[in-house]
Amino acid sequence: MTSPATRNPVAPAPGLVIGLVSVSDRASGGVYEDKGLPALAEWLAAALATPYRIETRLIPDERAQIEATLTELVDTARCHLVLTTGGTGPSRRDVTPEATLAIGTKEMPGFGEQMRQISLRFVPTAILSRQTAVIREIDGHAALVMNLPGQPKAIKETLEGLKDADGKQLVGGIFAAVPYCVDLIGGPYMETNPAVCKAFRPKSALRPAPSTENNA
């Protein structure tokens, strides 16, 4: 884990900025089509009610490049949230968690713990997953960086949680806690589509819905 970076402050980017990173040797090398970035973008489009801009990166399983990419997305692109997919298993080439921890200033292990709890309902090998999350802080800016699974189905399940046939929430997804976390680190106020993922905030942190009345 790094210490909070000290550098000349840069004005934050206007609005919500989200970085999406797919870590894959074969996809980045053109061996097969990457599915992680489209899956993340599709889920965010359905889940977020707040306008946002996306920065995408497709890179190989190289720790130095992962660290440089995450740092660039937070420090230069001014992302408030960065989601990675891929490279979180036990194989020698899976180094995304190590790179994530290296650029973070605070570890947020609860996100990885909950992801594994969700995935264990489907496959016993979920215990082999090493997803984690960190906060990266620099002067005047901070971001939440989270590792997600590599498969589109697992991405949706961990972000959204599990629901029964009637749409009742059985297990909470990790994204429900993301908007309030971004609040706490000084990022934009994020609204979600409750039909996909209902954000949770303490009552003291809720903002009133914009008025639709005609004040003329």
PDB file of C-alpha atoms in Angstrom:
ATOM      1  CA  MET A   1       0.000   0.000   0.000  1.00  0.00           C
ATOM      2  CA  THR A   2       1.299   3.445  -0.875  1.00  0.00           C
ATOM      3  CA  SER A   3       1.135   6.566   1.238  1.00  0.00           C
ATOM      4  CA  PRO A   4      -1.135   9.396   0.039  1.00  0.00           C
ATOM      5  CA  ALA A   5       0.619  10.930  -2.955  1.00  0.00           C
ATOM      6  CA  THR A   6       1.794  14.530  -2.692  1.00  0.00           C
ATOM      7  CA  ARG A   7       1.810  16.542  -5.892  1.00  0.00           C
ATOM      8  CA  ASN A   8       0.478  19.779  -7.258  1.00  0.00           C
ATOM      9  CA  PRO A   9      -3.330  19.698  -6.960  1.00  0.00           C
ATOM     10  CA  VAL A  10      -5.230  19.336 -10.231  1.00  0.00           C
ATOM     11  CA  ALA A  11      -8.802  20.544 -10.616  1.00  0.00           C
ATOM     12  CA  PRO A  12     -11.201  17.573 -10.422  1.00  0.00           C
ATOM     13  CA  ALA A  13     -12.917  16.532 -13.632  1.00  0.00           C
ATOM     14  CA  PRO A  14     -16.526  17.759 -13.844  1.00  0.00           C
ATOM     15  CA  GLY A  15     -19.134  15.101 -13.209  1.00  0.00           C
ATOM     16  CA  LEU A  16     -18.727  11.432 -12.468  1.00  0.00           C
ATOM     17  CA  VAL A  17     -15.828   9.679 -14.207  1.00  0.00           C
ATOM     18  CA  ILE A  18     -15.529   5.865 -14.131  1.00  0.00           C
ATOM     19  CA  GLY A  19     -12.516   3.880 -15.275  1.00  0.00           C
ATOM     20  CA  LEU A  20     -12.958   0.355 -16.663  1.00  0.00           C
ATOM     21  CA  VAL A  21      -9.913  -1.898 -16.992  1.00  0.00           C
ATOM     22  CA  SER A  22      -9.859  -5.380 -18.510  1.00  0.00           C
ATOM     23  CA  VAL A  23      -6.703  -7.326 -17.635  1.00  0.00           C
ATOM     24  CA  SER A  24      -6.056 -10.165 -20.087  1.00  0.00           C
ATOM     25  CA  ASP A  25      -2.987 -11.300 -22.015  1.00  0.00           C
ATOM     26  CA  ARG A  26      -5.008 -12.946 -24.778  1.00  0.00           C
ATOM     27  CA  ALA A  27      -7.709 -10.291 -25.178  1.00  0.00           C
ATOM     28  CA  SER A  28      -5.185  -7.451 -25.196  1.00  0.00           C
ATOM     29  CA  GLY A  29      -3.118  -9.428 -27.732  1.00  0.00           C
ATOM     30  CA  GLY A  30      -6.096  -9.900 -30.065  1.00  0.00           C
ATOM     31  CA  VAL A  31      -6.351 -13.664 -29.558  1.00  0.00           C
ATOM     32  CA  TYR A  32     -10.016 -13.324 -28.643  1.00  0.00           C
ATOM     33  CA  GLU A  33     -12.545 -10.557 -28.159  1.00  0.00           C
ATOM     34  CA  ASP A  34     -12.627  -8.946 -24.744  1.00  0.00           C
ATOM     35  CA  LYS A  35     -15.956  -9.448 -22.971  1.00  0.00           C
ATOM     36  CA  GLY A  36     -15.181  -7.732 -19.668  1.00  0.00           C
ATOM     37  CA  LEU A  37     -15.358  -4.111 -20.788  1.00  0.00           C
ATOM     38  CA  PRO A  38     -18.686  -4.497 -22.662  1.00  0.00           C
ATOM     39  CA  ALA A  39     -20.194  -6.337 -19.680  1.00  0.00           C
ATOM     40  CA  LEU A  40     -19.150  -3.595 -17.277  1.00  0.00           C
ATOM     41  CA  ALA A  41     -20.362  -0.813 -19.563  1.00  0.00           C
ATOM     42  CA  GLU A  42     -23.714  -2.526 -20.137  1.00  0.00           C
ATOM     43  CA  TRP A  43     -24.307  -3.038 -16.412  1.00  0.00           C
ATOM     44  CA  LEU A  44     -23.419   0.550 -15.537  1.00  0.00           C
ATOM     45  CA  ALA A  45     -25.732   1.875 -18.252  1.00  0.00           C
ATOM     46  CA  ALA A  46     -28.625  -0.003 -16.642  1.00  0.00           C
ATOM     47  CA  ALA A  47     -27.688   0.676 -13.019  1.00  0.00           C
ATOM     48  CA  LEU A  48     -26.682   4.343 -12.901  1.00  0.00           C
ATOM     49  CA  ALA A  49     -29.139   7.231 -13.001  1.00  0.00           C
ATOM     50  CA  THR A  50     -26.381   9.835 -12.662  1.00  0.00           C
ATOM     51  CA  PRO A  51     -24.681  11.032 -15.879  1.00  0.00           C
ATOM     52  CA  TYR A  52     -21.102   9.780 -16.156  1.00  0.00           C
ATOM     53  CA  ARG A  53     -18.147   9.465 -18.492  1.00  0.00           C
ATOM     54  CA  ILE A  54     -16.179   6.243 -19.008  1.00  0.00           C
ATOM     55  CA  GLU A  55     -12.451   5.728 -19.551  1.00  0.00           C
ATOM     56  CA  THR A  56     -11.618   2.212 -20.817  1.00  0.00           C
ATOM     57  CA  ARG A  57      -8.314   0.347 -20.901  1.00  0.00           C
ATOM     58  CA  LEU A  58      -7.477  -3.171 -22.204  1.00  0.00           C
ATOM     59  CA  ILE A  59      -4.083  -4.344 -20.943  1.00  0.00           C
ATOM     60  CA  PRO A  60      -2.070  -7.556 -20.418  1.00  0.00           C
ATOM     61  CA  ASP A  61      -1.387  -9.322 -17.123  1.00  0.00           C
ATOM     62  CA  GLU A  62       1.729  -7.300 -16.375  1.00  0.00           C
ATOM     63  CA  ARG A  63       1.926  -5.917 -12.860  1.00  0.00           C
ATOM     64  CA  ALA A  64       3.872  -2.777 -13.759  1.00  0.00           C
ATOM     65  CA  GLN A  65       1.412  -1.924 -16.530  1.00  0.00           C
ATOM     66  CA  ILE A  66      -1.597  -2.562 -14.289  1.00  0.00           C
ATOM     67  CA  GLU A  67      -0.157  -0.288 -11.603  1.00  0.00           C
ATOM     68  CA  ALA A  68       0.628   2.427 -14.164  1.00  0.00           C
ATOM     69  CA  THR A  69      -2.860   2.181 -15.689  1.00  0.00           C
ATOM     70  CA  LEU A  70      -4.671   2.409 -12.354  1.00  0.00           C
ATOM     71  CA  THR A  71      -2.494   5.332 -11.297  1.00  0.00           C
ATOM     72  CA  GLU A  72      -3.114   7.149 -14.579  1.00  0.00           C
ATOM     73  CA  LEU A  73      -6.880   6.663 -14.376  1.00  0.00           C
ATOM     74  CA  VAL A  74      -7.032   8.147 -10.889  1.00  0.00           C
ATOM     75  CA  ASP A  75      -4.316  10.793 -10.991  1.00  0.00           C
ATOM     76  CA  THR A  76      -4.598  12.014 -14.589  1.00  0.00           C
ATOM     77  CA  ALA A  77      -8.027  10.969 -15.920  1.00  0.00           C
ATOM     78  CA  ARG A  78      -9.480  11.911 -12.493  1.00  0.00           C
ATOM     79  CA  CYS A  79     -11.740   8.867 -12.200  1.00  0.00           C
ATOM     80  CA  HIS A  80     -13.833   8.650  -9.040  1.00  0.00           C
ATOM     81  CA  LEU A  81     -14.391   4.905  -9.451  1.00  0.00           C
ATOM     82  CA  VAL A  82     -12.219   2.333 -11.223  1.00  0.00           C
ATOM     83  CA  LEU A  83     -13.448  -1.210 -11.904  1.00  0.00           C
ATOM     84  CA  THR A  84     -11.071  -3.920 -13.067  1.00  0.00           C
ATOM     85  CA  THR A  85     -11.958  -7.330 -14.461  1.00  0.00           C
ATOM     86  CA  GLY A  86      -9.637 -10.295 -14.810  1.00  0.00           C
ATOM     87  CA  GLY A  87      -6.355 -11.415 -13.299  1.00  0.00           C
ATOM     88  CA  THR A  88      -7.576 -12.225  -9.789  1.00  0.00           C
ATOM     89  CA  GLY A  89      -7.082 -15.997  -9.621  1.00  0.00           C
ATOM     90  CA  PRO A  90      -4.196 -18.024  -8.161  1.00  0.00           C
ATOM     91  CA  SER A  91      -2.149 -18.534 -11.342  1.00  0.00           C
ATOM     92  CA  ARG A  92       1.271 -16.919 -11.698  1.00  0.00           C
ATOM     93  CA  ARG A  93       0.018 -14.439 -14.283  1.00  0.00           C
ATOM     94  CA  ASP A  94      -2.846 -13.262 -12.034  1.00  0.00           C
ATOM     95  CA  VAL A  95      -1.390 -10.142 -10.416  1.00  0.00           C
ATOM     96  CA  THR A  96      -4.261  -7.637 -10.489  1.00  0.00           C
ATOM     97  CA  PRO A  97      -4.806  -7.702  -6.676  1.00  0.00           C
ATOM     98  CA  GLU A  98      -1.098  -7.134  -6.033  1.00  0.00           C
ATOM     99  CA  ALA A  99      -1.041  -4.176  -8.426  1.00  0.00           C
ATOM    100  CA  THR A 100      -4.229  -2.776  -6.889  1.00  0.00           C
ATOM    101  CA  LEU A 101      -2.893  -2.994  -3.344  1.00  0.00           C
ATOM    102  CA  ALA A 102       0.372  -1.373  -4.457  1.00  0.00           C
ATOM    103  CA  ILE A 103      -1.340   1.811  -5.719  1.00  0.00           C
ATOM    104  CA  GLY A 104      -3.839   2.095  -2.862  1.00  0.00           C
ATOM    105  CA  THR A 105      -3.598   4.199   0.275  1.00  0.00           C
ATOM    106  CA  LYS A 106      -6.422   2.400   2.125  1.00  0.00           C
ATOM    107  CA  GLU A 107      -7.490  -1.222   1.712  1.00  0.00           C
ATOM    108  CA  MET A 108     -11.243  -1.955   1.558  1.00  0.00           C
ATOM    109  CA  PRO A 109     -11.345  -5.754   2.003  1.00  0.00           C
ATOM    110  CA  GLY A 110     -15.103  -5.967   2.592  1.00  0.00           C
ATOM    111  CA  PHE A 111     -15.796  -5.677  -1.140  1.00  0.00           C
ATOM    112  CA  GLY A 112     -13.755  -8.772  -1.952  1.00  0.00           C
ATOM    113  CA  GLU A 113     -15.228 -10.673   0.979  1.00  0.00           C
ATOM    114  CA  GLN A 114     -18.771 -10.017  -0.235  1.00  0.00           C
ATOM    115  CA  MET A 115     -17.926 -10.919  -3.831  1.00  0.00           C
ATOM    116  CA  ARG A 116     -16.671 -14.309  -2.707  1.00  0.00           C
ATOM    117  CA  GLN A 117     -19.766 -14.857  -0.562  1.00  0.00           C
ATOM    118  CA  ILE A 118     -21.972 -14.262  -3.603  1.00  0.00           C
ATOM    119  CA  SER A 119     -19.931 -16.438  -5.955  1.00  0.00           C
ATOM    120  CA  LEU A 120     -19.720 -19.298  -3.448  1.00  0.00           C
ATOM    121  CA  ARG A 121     -23.459 -19.779  -3.907  1.00  0.00           C
ATOM    122  CA  PHE A 122     -22.694 -20.963  -7.438  1.00  0.00           C
ATOM    123  CA  VAL A 123     -19.238 -22.557  -7.481  1.00  0.00           C
ATOM    124  CA  PRO A 124     -16.940 -23.849  -4.727  1.00  0.00           C
ATOM    125  CA  THR A 125     -13.938 -22.525  -6.641  1.00  0.00           C
ATOM    126  CA  ALA A 126     -15.007 -18.966  -5.771  1.00  0.00           C
ATOM    127  CA  ILE A 127     -12.787 -19.366  -2.717  1.00  0.00           C
ATOM    128  CA  LEU A 128      -9.823 -19.177  -5.108  1.00  0.00           C
ATOM    129  CA  SER A 129     -10.749 -15.641  -6.171  1.00  0.00           C
ATOM    130  CA  ARG A 130      -8.618 -12.860  -4.701  1.00  0.00           C
ATOM    131  CA  GLN A 131     -10.607  -9.734  -5.570  1.00  0.00           C
ATOM    132  CA  THR A 132     -10.036  -6.738  -3.348  1.00  0.00           C
ATOM    133  CA  ALA A 133     -10.606  -2.972  -3.317  1.00  0.00           C
ATOM    134  CA  VAL A 134      -8.649   0.091  -2.280  1.00  0.00           C
ATOM    135  CA  ILE A 135      -8.938   3.837  -2.009  1.00  0.00           C
ATOM    136  CA  ARG A 136      -6.260   5.835  -3.812  1.00  0.00           C
ATOM    137  CA  GLU A 137      -5.777   9.349  -2.444  1.00  0.00           C
ATOM    138  CA  ILE A 138      -3.794  12.211  -3.930  1.00  0.00           C
ATOM    139  CA  ASP A 139      -3.938  15.933  -3.227  1.00  0.00           C
ATOM    140  CA  GLY A 140      -7.473  17.142  -3.922  1.00  0.00           C
ATOM    141  CA  HIS A 141      -8.779  13.848  -5.302  1.00  0.00           C
ATOM    142  CA  ALA A 142      -9.524  10.241  -4.351  1.00  0.00           C
ATOM    143  CA  ALA A 143     -11.001   7.178  -6.044  1.00  0.00           C
ATOM    144  CA  LEU A 144     -12.350   3.767  -5.177  1.00  0.00           C
ATOM    145  CA  VAL A 145     -10.604   0.991  -7.134  1.00  0.00           C
ATOM    146  CA  MET A 146     -12.278  -2.441  -7.155  1.00  0.00           C
ATOM    147  CA  ASN A 147     -11.301  -5.787  -8.663  1.00  0.00           C
ATOM    148  CA  LEU A 148     -14.174  -7.756 -10.210  1.00  0.00           C
ATOM    149  CA  PRO A 149     -14.367 -11.308 -11.624  1.00  0.00           C
ATOM    150  CA  GLY A 150     -13.510 -11.988 -15.238  1.00  0.00           C
ATOM    151  CA  GLN A 151     -16.761 -13.550 -16.472  1.00  0.00           C
ATOM    152  CA  PRO A 152     -19.705 -11.290 -17.492  1.00  0.00           C
ATOM    153  CA  LYS A 153     -22.218 -13.394 -15.530  1.00  0.00           C
ATOM    154  CA  ALA A 154     -20.101 -13.196 -12.382  1.00  0.00           C
ATOM    155  CA  ILE A 155     -19.582  -9.444 -12.868  1.00  0.00           C
ATOM    156  CA  LYS A 156     -23.342  -8.886 -12.899  1.00  0.00           C
ATOM    157  CA  GLU A 157     -23.933 -11.169  -9.903  1.00  0.00           C
ATOM    158  CA  THR A 158     -21.298  -9.546  -7.705  1.00  0.00           C
ATOM    159  CA  LEU A 159     -22.305  -5.981  -8.578  1.00  0.00           C
ATOM    160  CA  GLU A 160     -26.058  -6.504  -8.431  1.00  0.00           C
ATOM    161  CA  GLY A 161     -26.475  -9.318  -5.915  1.00  0.00           C
ATOM    162  CA  LEU A 162     -28.950 -12.170  -6.112  1.00  0.00           C
ATOM    163  CA  LYS A 163     -32.729 -11.853  -6.468  1.00  0.00           C
ATOM    164  CA  ASP A 164     -35.535 -14.382  -6.475  1.00  0.00           C
ATOM    165  CA  ALA A 165     -38.055 -14.841  -9.290  1.00  0.00           C
ATOM    166  CA  ASP A 166     -40.157 -11.965  -7.908  1.00  0.00           C
ATOM    167  CA  GLY A 167     -37.220  -9.575  -7.809  1.00  0.00           C
ATOM    168  CA  LYS A 168     -36.783  -9.712  -4.024  1.00  0.00           C
ATOM    169  CA  GLN A 169     -33.163  -9.237  -2.935  1.00  0.00           C
ATOM    170  CA  LEU A 170     -31.685 -12.426  -1.502  1.00  0.00           C
ATOM    171  CA  VAL A 171     -28.051 -11.369  -1.249  1.00  0.00           C
ATOM    172  CA  GLY A 172     -26.840  -7.799  -1.507  1.00  0.00           C
ATOM    173  CA  GLY A 173     -24.454  -6.878  -4.316  1.00  0.00           C
ATOM    174  CA  ILE A 174     -21.344  -4.850  -3.655  1.00  0.00           C
ATOM    175  CA  PHE A 175     -22.405  -1.843  -5.744  1.00  0.00           C
ATOM    176  CA  ALA A 176     -25.081  -0.872  -3.207  1.00  0.00           C
ATOM    177  CA  ALA A 177     -22.281   0.432  -0.977  1.00  0.00           C
ATOM    178  CA  VAL A 178     -20.297   2.169  -3.724  1.00  0.00           C
ATOM    179  CA  PRO A 179     -22.193   5.505  -3.968  1.00  0.00           C
ATOM    180  CA  TYR A 180     -21.857   6.211  -0.235  1.00  0.00           C
ATOM    181  CA  CYS A 181     -18.188   5.233  -0.314  1.00  0.00           C
ATOM    182  CA  VAL A 182     -17.636   7.709  -3.157  1.00  0.00           C
ATOM    183  CA  ASP A 183     -19.490  10.334  -1.074  1.00  0.00           C
ATOM    184  CA  LEU A 184     -17.130   9.757   1.845  1.00  0.00           C
ATOM    185  CA  ILE A 185     -14.001  10.250  -0.258  1.00  0.00           C
ATOM    186  CA  GLY A 186     -15.286  13.497  -1.764  1.00  0.00           C
ATOM    187  CA  GLY A 187     -16.664  12.293  -5.090  1.00  0.00           C
ATOM    188  CA  PRO A 188     -19.904  13.179  -6.901  1.00  0.00           C
ATOM    189  CA  TYR A 189     -23.282  12.116  -5.508  1.00  0.00           C
ATOM    190  CA  MET A 190     -24.283   8.969  -7.398  1.00  0.00           C
ATOM    191  CA  GLU A 191     -27.876   7.887  -7.963  1.00  0.00           C
ATOM    192  CA  THR A 192     -28.808   4.358  -9.052  1.00  0.00           C
ATOM    193  CA  ASN A 193     -31.745   2.672 -10.716  1.00  0.00           C
ATOM    194  CA  PRO A 194     -33.425   0.806  -7.814  1.00  0.00           C
ATOM    195  CA  ALA A 195     -34.769  -1.864 -10.161  1.00  0.00           C
ATOM    196  CA  VAL A 196     -31.177  -2.897 -10.843  1.00  0.00           C
ATOM    197  CA  CYS A 197     -29.295  -1.868  -7.710  1.00  0.00           C
ATOM    198  CA  LYS A 198     -30.595   0.240  -4.855  1.00  0.00           C
ATOM    199  CA  ALA A 199     -27.840   2.359  -3.347  1.00  0.00           C
ATOM    200  CA  PHE A 200     -27.721   2.414   0.447  1.00  0.00           C
ATOM    201  CA  ARG A 201     -26.938   5.532   2.425  1.00  0.00           C
ATOM    202  CA  PRO A 202     -27.612   6.481   6.053  1.00  0.00           C
ATOM    203  CA  LYS A 203     -30.593   8.815   6.337  1.00  0.00           C
ATOM    204  CA  SER A 204     -28.261  11.667   7.242  1.00  0.00           C
ATOM    205  CA  ALA A 205     -26.450  11.266   3.909  1.00  0.00           C
ATOM    206  CA  LEU A 206     -29.535  11.227   1.670  1.00  0.00           C
ATOM    207  CA  ARG A 207     -30.267  14.184  -0.580  1.00  0.00           C
ATOM    208  CA  PRO A 208     -33.818  15.162  -1.524  1.00  0.00           C
ATOM    209  CA  ALA A 209     -34.931  14.256  -5.018  1.00  0.00           C
ATOM    210  CA  PRO A 210     -34.934  17.195  -7.441  1.00  0.00           C
ATOM    211  CA  SER A 211     -38.269  18.997  -7.459  1.00  0.00           C
ATOM    212  CA  THR A 212     -40.415  18.532 -10.555  1.00  0.00           C
ATOM    213  CA  GLU A 213     -42.889  21.258  -9.653  1.00  0.00           C
ATOM    214  CA  ASN A 214     -43.365  24.222 -11.951  1.00  0.00           C
ATOM    215  CA  ASN A 215     -42.106  27.209  -9.992  1.00  0.00           C
ATOM    216  CA  ALA A 216     -43.129  29.728 -12.592  1.00  0.00           C
TER     217      ALA A 216
END
